Amino acid sequence: MSKKYHVTTTVNGDEYEFLCEAQQTLLDILRDELMLSGTKDGCGTGDCGACTVMLDGTMVCSCLVLAVETEGSRIETIEGMAKGENLHPLQRIFLELNGLQCGICTPGILIAAKALLERNPDPTETEIRYWLAGNLCRCTGYDKIIRSVQAAAKEMRGA
Amino acid sequence: MEGVRYEVPETLQAAVALLAGATGDARVLAGGTDVIVQMETDLIEPTLLVDVKKIKELRQIASENGGFRIGAAVPGMAIVNHAALCQAWPGVVDGVKLIGSIQIKGRASIGGNLCNASPAADSVPALIAAGAIVRIIGPNGVREVPVETVPVGPGKTSLAKGEIVVSFLLPPRPPHSSDAYQRFTPRTEMDIAVVGVGISLTLDDGGTCTAARVALGAVAPTVLLVKDAADALIGTRLDEAALDRLAKAASAACRPIDDKRGTKEFRIKIAGVLAKRTAQQALERARQSR
């Protein structure tokens, strides 16, 4: 019988408690225990970025974080991005400019793009492309993704 | 199946005691970007994970006698964002910048990069070129060794049971010193080095190289410190003839394998080409540094 660990974390401002085994990833717990399935399960090895979340303000692949490590930490997922009915500008502009096709990579890309714009409100195209290098789009819709991030950045700067 | 046990000690002594006392396969968990992948893909089945991220010695970057001490579990992004480190050791920072994505660097550490012991680890050639000294703690106390003595083969280190890499000391920089790390990969990001070259050098006031270290990654079972390549630079102004000798010495040191990323012949040739380019970048930086 594997030992269960009791973990308390904050996800999108709400406190959650859960039991997990040591080898379970944060991604497993988000999707299967907390029923926050907006974070996508892509490769499971940190290559694709579909499972990107913010952990204590740092962008990470939740497939490469053990849930047991997150005791006392602050997690932000795609579910916390819109404020009620109001989409974040990145979400709205991704819709307007077709910044997504199948949508599997979208939550991870939105989390990553938001982290970029908080750090650098006016990134160059090259900076956006390098920042998002860890987020793969299997539909290869990169050009519209980059344009959407640029348009959102412009709007968010009030330019 | 018996699950893995997780411990998160707050002191070095407690971590060492856990690892030294473990009966099965015990692993240090820092950023987890290698260990968790290896668990997920069933390459390893540890019985104990010792999370070292609550141990303060492993998590800080501090000035020490004019140099820097970097905790082994400091995440890559903290290194990349450290202005003084970027100024003093741009080559080491370049190596760290090339480790995976922003997400990976949010967790991955240089201690992990070293202990994973991949010959293609991006931070390791630059750390070896820098002459970094690793502090290791274990059941028999603390020892300090050069970085290049830690990896002994792919996935294998010289660490004994119960030992942990605590930190890396980057020495103080004389005037006109700098470093560089370059690698060859088909894709500029998110790729694994086909060849990596780290070079650190010091010039005198007239621009003659007085000290150099050259390290090559991904061309042998471990990252190589190549004395002949450094000797090709020392005493020169890194003119074309010196760079040609550097390239020859770098290529001569390679003992690569053929794999999907490159053939032996390609790696040997590229090691020389890349050594030249890396030396030129380090030279340019050293000239600009005070």
XYZ file of C-alpha atoms in Angstrom:
449
model
C 0.000 0.000 0.000
C 1.538 3.244 -1.100
C 1.764 6.057 1.348
C -0.620 8.963 0.790
C 0.488 12.504 1.398
C -1.855 15.236 2.493
C -1.287 18.463 0.570
C -2.833 21.912 0.897
C -2.347 24.386 -1.949
C -3.965 27.461 -3.394
C -5.199 27.117 -6.962
C -6.457 30.282 -8.655
C -6.954 31.851 -5.239
C -9.001 28.972 -3.802
C -7.583 26.653 -1.178
C -7.578 22.969 -2.073
C -6.677 19.912 -0.051
C -5.922 16.557 -1.583
C -4.270 13.214 -0.935
C -1.640 11.993 -3.365
C 1.044 9.402 -3.792
C 4.592 10.707 -4.079
C 4.968 9.799 -7.749
C 1.767 11.566 -8.839
C 2.386 14.735 -10.790
C 0.729 18.076 -10.258
C -0.836 17.565 -13.708
C -2.424 14.258 -12.576
C -3.910 15.903 -9.501
C -5.147 19.021 -11.299
C -6.951 17.000 -13.925
C -8.090 13.894 -12.068
C -8.543 14.995 -8.441
C -9.344 18.701 -8.596
C -11.212 18.303 -11.903
C -9.381 21.253 -13.413
C -8.976 19.729 -16.849
C -8.198 22.983 -18.660
C -4.524 22.160 -18.170
C -3.755 19.691 -20.939
C -1.802 16.451 -20.829
C 0.455 16.394 -23.879
C 3.785 14.598 -23.763
C 4.264 14.016 -20.037
C 7.994 14.685 -20.374
C 8.261 18.487 -20.405
C 8.707 18.816 -24.151
C 5.378 20.208 -25.330
C 4.239 22.804 -22.763
C 0.538 21.857 -22.946
C 0.491 21.431 -19.157
C 2.045 24.843 -18.394
C 0.910 26.433 -15.127
C 2.294 29.084 -12.799
C 3.777 27.703 -9.572
C 4.555 30.428 -7.018
C 4.883 32.884 -9.894
C 7.171 30.674 -11.993
C 6.127 29.112 -15.280
C 6.512 25.327 -15.114
C 5.360 22.145 -16.811
C 2.929 20.601 -14.336
C 3.838 17.132 -15.675
C 7.325 17.668 -14.221
C 6.194 18.764 -10.773
C 5.217 16.212 -8.165
C 1.935 17.096 -6.488
C 3.508 16.418 -3.099
C 6.023 19.210 -3.764
C 3.256 21.806 -3.965
C 2.396 21.860 -0.236
C 1.772 25.488 0.709
C 2.295 26.796 -2.806
C 0.274 29.060 -5.051
C -0.793 27.626 -8.389
C -2.423 29.456 -11.271
C -4.068 27.569 -14.125
C -6.027 28.505 -17.227
C -9.280 28.244 -15.219
C -8.241 31.366 -13.297
C -7.474 33.491 -16.335
C -10.925 34.851 -17.169
C -12.648 36.961 -14.531
C -16.134 35.477 -14.482
C -17.645 36.081 -17.916
C -14.851 38.464 -18.895
C -12.141 36.828 -20.911
C -8.567 37.988 -20.430
C -7.492 40.116 -23.446
C -5.197 37.285 -24.569
C -8.105 34.818 -24.549
C -10.416 37.184 -26.411
C -7.846 38.097 -29.049
C -6.811 34.463 -29.584
C -10.484 33.856 -30.448
C -10.782 36.933 -32.663
C -7.570 36.276 -34.593
C -7.881 32.477 -34.772
C -4.886 31.957 -32.537
C -6.002 28.370 -32.041
C -7.015 25.448 -34.212
C -7.552 22.201 -32.291
C -6.985 24.009 -28.996
C -4.886 21.450 -27.120
C -1.867 23.757 -26.869
C -3.946 26.862 -26.157
C -4.194 26.813 -22.339
C -0.444 26.344 -22.029
C 0.271 29.023 -24.591
C -2.073 31.479 -22.904
C -0.424 30.913 -19.513
C 3.025 31.312 -21.074
C 2.041 34.399 -23.081
C 0.517 36.046 -20.003
C 3.729 35.403 -18.054
C 5.734 36.951 -20.892
C 3.601 40.082 -21.102
C 3.746 40.606 -17.337
C 7.526 40.561 -17.582
C 7.867 42.349 -20.903
C 4.778 44.296 -22.076
C 6.301 45.063 -25.487
C 8.164 41.981 -26.720
C 9.589 41.694 -30.217
C 8.420 38.871 -32.462
C 11.732 37.113 -31.806
C 11.280 37.441 -28.048
C 7.772 35.984 -28.297
C 8.975 33.080 -30.430
C 11.820 32.236 -28.052
C 9.627 32.584 -24.964
C 7.045 30.225 -26.483
C 9.642 27.743 -27.796
C 8.587 25.279 -25.095
C 4.959 25.287 -26.247
C 4.353 23.091 -29.255
C 1.308 23.544 -31.497
C 0.607 20.261 -33.253
C -1.524 22.098 -35.804
C 1.547 24.264 -36.514
C -0.555 27.435 -36.217
C 2.388 29.401 -34.910
C 2.011 32.475 -37.071
C -1.499 33.252 -35.819
C -0.426 32.519 -32.255
C 2.404 35.048 -32.518
C 0.107 37.635 -34.140
C -2.461 37.115 -31.395
C 0.135 37.654 -28.674
C 1.377 40.789 -30.443
C -2.161 42.167 -30.768
C -2.972 41.395 -27.139
C 0.259 43.021 -25.990
C -0.604 46.125 -27.970
C -4.095 46.315 -26.486
C -2.839 45.642 -22.963
C -0.279 48.446 -23.294
C -3.128 50.735 -24.306
C -1.301 51.445 -27.565
C 3.365 -1.751 -6.487
C 5.254 -0.214 -3.609
C 5.169 3.558 -3.937
C 8.064 5.914 -3.654
C 8.582 7.739 -0.352
C 9.006 11.520 -0.377
C 11.020 13.505 2.162
C 11.734 17.209 2.245
C 14.521 17.868 4.766
C 15.490 21.405 5.726
C 19.139 20.776 6.534
C 22.058 19.256 4.658
C 22.712 16.857 7.521
C 19.145 15.554 7.417
C 19.310 15.099 3.635
C 22.601 13.208 3.859
C 21.251 10.988 6.632
C 18.184 10.119 4.532
C 20.228 9.301 1.420
C 22.959 7.440 3.300
C 20.419 5.384 5.225
C 18.265 4.450 2.235
C 17.998 0.781 1.355
C 16.720 0.983 -2.233
C 17.323 3.471 -5.031
C 17.294 6.911 -3.392
C 17.291 10.007 -5.586
C 17.824 13.679 -4.971
C 14.905 15.749 -6.253
C 15.846 19.306 -7.212
C 14.068 20.663 -10.294
C 12.911 17.175 -11.242
C 13.192 17.800 -14.977
C 15.323 14.685 -15.414
C 14.331 12.558 -12.410
C 10.568 12.868 -12.972
C 10.943 12.121 -16.699
C 13.015 9.042 -15.825
C 10.336 7.919 -13.341
C 7.528 8.578 -15.828
C 9.286 6.575 -18.527
C 10.168 3.731 -16.098
C 13.907 4.206 -16.525
C 14.228 4.387 -12.743
C 12.030 3.182 -9.893
C 13.289 5.012 -6.833
C 12.098 4.018 -3.378
C 13.004 7.403 -1.876
C 12.972 10.938 -3.218
C 14.797 13.541 -1.151
C 13.552 16.983 -2.145
C 16.448 19.375 -1.442
C 14.643 22.606 -2.320
C 13.985 23.580 1.295
C 17.715 23.529 2.123
C 18.902 27.130 1.969
C 22.516 26.370 0.959
C 21.196 24.805 -2.247
C 18.839 27.649 -3.131
C 20.867 30.862 -3.007
C 23.275 32.816 -5.198
C 25.791 34.708 -3.064
C 28.987 36.715 -3.594
C 32.000 34.992 -2.073
C 35.530 36.466 -2.041
C 34.919 38.314 -5.289
C 33.342 35.288 -6.964
C 29.913 33.707 -6.825
C 28.554 30.704 -4.997
C 25.515 29.236 -6.740
C 23.335 26.732 -4.887
C 23.042 23.440 -6.723
C 19.225 23.576 -6.782
C 18.852 27.237 -7.818
C 16.512 27.203 -10.824
C 17.913 28.215 -14.192
C 15.670 31.261 -14.472
C 17.165 32.689 -11.264
C 20.623 32.384 -12.831
C 19.508 33.848 -16.161
C 17.886 36.794 -14.329
C 20.908 37.497 -12.073
C 22.458 40.691 -13.483
C 25.849 40.458 -11.742
C 26.275 36.835 -12.820
C 25.377 37.722 -16.416
C 28.050 40.421 -16.319
C 30.833 38.292 -14.809
C 30.085 34.914 -16.385
C 28.048 35.408 -19.582
C 29.201 32.041 -20.944
C 27.957 30.146 -17.918
C 24.647 32.009 -18.207
C 24.498 31.213 -21.953
C 24.870 27.522 -21.115
C 22.018 27.720 -18.610
C 19.856 29.679 -21.093
C 20.051 26.767 -23.526
C 18.701 24.193 -21.045
C 15.186 23.456 -22.301
C 12.299 25.884 -22.367
C 11.419 28.735 -20.001
C 9.200 26.217 -18.199
C 12.086 23.775 -17.811
C 14.416 26.540 -16.601
C 11.792 27.490 -14.022
C 12.764 24.263 -12.253
C 15.961 22.811 -13.732
C 19.201 23.468 -11.852
C 22.927 23.296 -12.611
C 23.322 20.718 -9.841
C 20.827 18.532 -11.643
C 22.393 19.212 -15.029
C 25.764 18.065 -13.643
C 24.461 15.028 -11.739
C 22.302 13.813 -14.630
C 25.740 13.371 -16.224
C 24.692 13.720 -19.832
C 27.738 14.350 -22.045
C 25.543 16.918 -23.839
C 24.553 18.891 -20.694
C 24.627 22.542 -21.739
C 25.759 24.167 -18.492
C 28.607 21.759 -17.840
C 31.180 22.779 -20.518
C 30.817 26.414 -19.454
C 31.177 25.514 -15.753
C 34.274 23.441 -16.486
C 35.755 26.226 -18.624
C 35.003 28.611 -15.757
C 37.043 26.480 -13.377
C 34.044 26.101 -11.091
C 34.561 24.155 -7.879
C 31.776 21.917 -6.609
C 31.055 21.592 -2.910
C 29.818 18.118 -2.035
C 28.526 16.981 1.334
C 28.198 13.389 2.419
C 28.377 11.041 5.388
C 32.128 11.736 5.662
C 31.817 15.511 5.587
C 32.400 18.175 2.969
C 34.730 17.961 -0.017
C 35.470 20.438 -2.796
C 36.332 19.202 -6.278
C 36.574 20.609 -9.823
C 33.357 20.214 -11.836
C 35.059 17.997 -14.419
C 35.680 15.250 -11.838
C 31.975 14.705 -11.141
C 30.679 13.050 -14.356
C 32.455 9.758 -15.094
C 30.283 8.451 -17.926
C 26.809 8.885 -19.416
C 24.436 8.998 -16.434
C 27.250 8.192 -13.974
C 28.966 10.426 -11.415
C 31.788 10.109 -8.904
C 29.396 10.875 -6.038
C 29.354 8.224 -3.316
C 26.183 6.967 -1.613
C 24.708 9.675 0.566
C 26.586 12.514 -1.165
C 24.847 15.662 -2.427
C 26.144 18.491 -4.595
C 25.595 21.602 -2.472
C 26.923 24.484 -4.548
C 29.277 25.731 -7.244
C 31.958 28.355 -6.660
C 32.764 30.542 -9.653
C 36.128 32.214 -8.953
C 36.744 35.982 -9.017
C 37.465 37.439 -12.456
C 40.746 39.208 -13.263
C 40.444 42.268 -15.557
C 39.849 41.529 -19.274
C 38.309 38.136 -18.598
C 35.199 36.600 -20.056
C 33.670 33.388 -21.284
C 31.308 31.976 -23.880
C 29.349 28.810 -24.574
C 28.043 27.833 -27.973
C 26.457 24.654 -29.192
C 25.410 23.218 -32.499
C 21.805 22.021 -32.770
C 19.472 21.718 -35.760
C 16.826 23.764 -33.880
C 17.967 26.833 -31.936
C 15.773 26.080 -28.890
C 14.560 22.910 -27.170
C 17.256 20.710 -28.626
C 20.183 18.652 -27.399
C 23.743 19.644 -28.255
C 25.402 17.817 -31.146
C 28.570 19.609 -30.009
C 28.942 22.199 -27.236
C 31.998 24.352 -26.515
C 32.714 26.402 -23.399
C 35.725 28.723 -23.329
C 36.895 31.060 -20.595
C 39.880 33.357 -21.094
C 41.852 36.230 -19.627
C 43.823 38.856 -21.582
C 46.616 41.139 -20.408
C 46.432 44.912 -20.975
C 47.966 44.445 -24.429
C 45.351 41.895 -25.470
C 47.502 38.773 -25.191
C 45.780 35.730 -23.734
C 47.308 34.833 -20.376
C 44.889 32.122 -19.255
C 42.347 29.937 -21.005
C 40.225 26.869 -20.418
C 38.387 25.000 -23.166
C 35.701 22.354 -22.551
C 33.876 20.264 -25.151
C 30.438 18.707 -24.709
C 28.700 15.859 -26.575
C 31.873 14.547 -28.234
C 32.893 11.931 -25.619
C 31.310 9.927 -22.763
C 31.875 12.941 -20.489
C 32.399 16.639 -21.068
C 36.116 17.093 -21.812
C 38.525 19.700 -20.488
C 41.004 20.051 -23.354
C 44.362 21.419 -22.222
C 45.921 21.324 -25.718
C 43.116 23.538 -26.998
C 43.665 26.054 -24.187
C 47.433 25.974 -24.793
C 46.802 26.929 -28.424
C 45.364 30.237 -27.173
C 47.649 31.104 -24.238
C 50.402 33.529 -25.222
C 48.632 34.569 -28.428
C 46.305 37.405 -29.380
C 43.896 34.823 -30.802
C 45.042 35.520 -34.335
C 43.964 33.256 -37.188
C 46.902 30.883 -36.694
C 46.111 30.457 -32.991
C 42.431 29.832 -33.754
C 43.412 27.208 -36.335
C 45.572 25.455 -33.740
C 42.652 25.651 -31.299
C 40.335 24.050 -33.851
C 42.803 21.248 -34.578
C 43.324 20.541 -30.877
C 39.563 20.559 -30.214
C 38.864 18.161 -33.093
C 41.756 15.917 -32.029
C 40.308 15.556 -28.526
C 36.911 14.287 -29.714
C 35.923 10.667 -29.114
C 32.298 10.921 -30.271
C 29.640 8.375 -31.148
C 27.401 8.268 -34.203
C 23.790 8.906 -33.302
C 20.635 10.406 -34.781
C 21.929 13.903 -34.035
C 25.227 13.598 -35.847
C 27.965 11.324 -37.135
C 31.418 11.018 -35.606
C 32.992 12.819 -38.571
C 30.495 15.674 -38.347
C 30.991 16.116 -34.598
C 34.791 16.133 -34.934
C 34.678 18.786 -37.657
C 32.066 20.918 -35.903
C 33.983 20.819 -32.608
C 36.821 22.684 -34.315
C 34.580 25.173 -36.094
C 32.562 25.870 -32.971
C 35.677 26.185 -30.776
C 36.873 28.998 -33.040
C 33.545 30.818 -32.935
C 33.268 30.418 -29.180
C 36.824 31.688 -28.662
C 36.069 34.729 -30.808
C 32.960 35.499 -28.765
C 34.841 35.085 -25.467
C 37.626 37.318 -26.860
C 35.185 40.037 -27.851
C 33.606 39.945 -24.398
C 36.977 39.921 -22.612
C 38.087 42.979 -24.576
C 34.961 44.818 -23.464
C 35.174 43.761 -19.848
C 37.015 45.955 -17.381
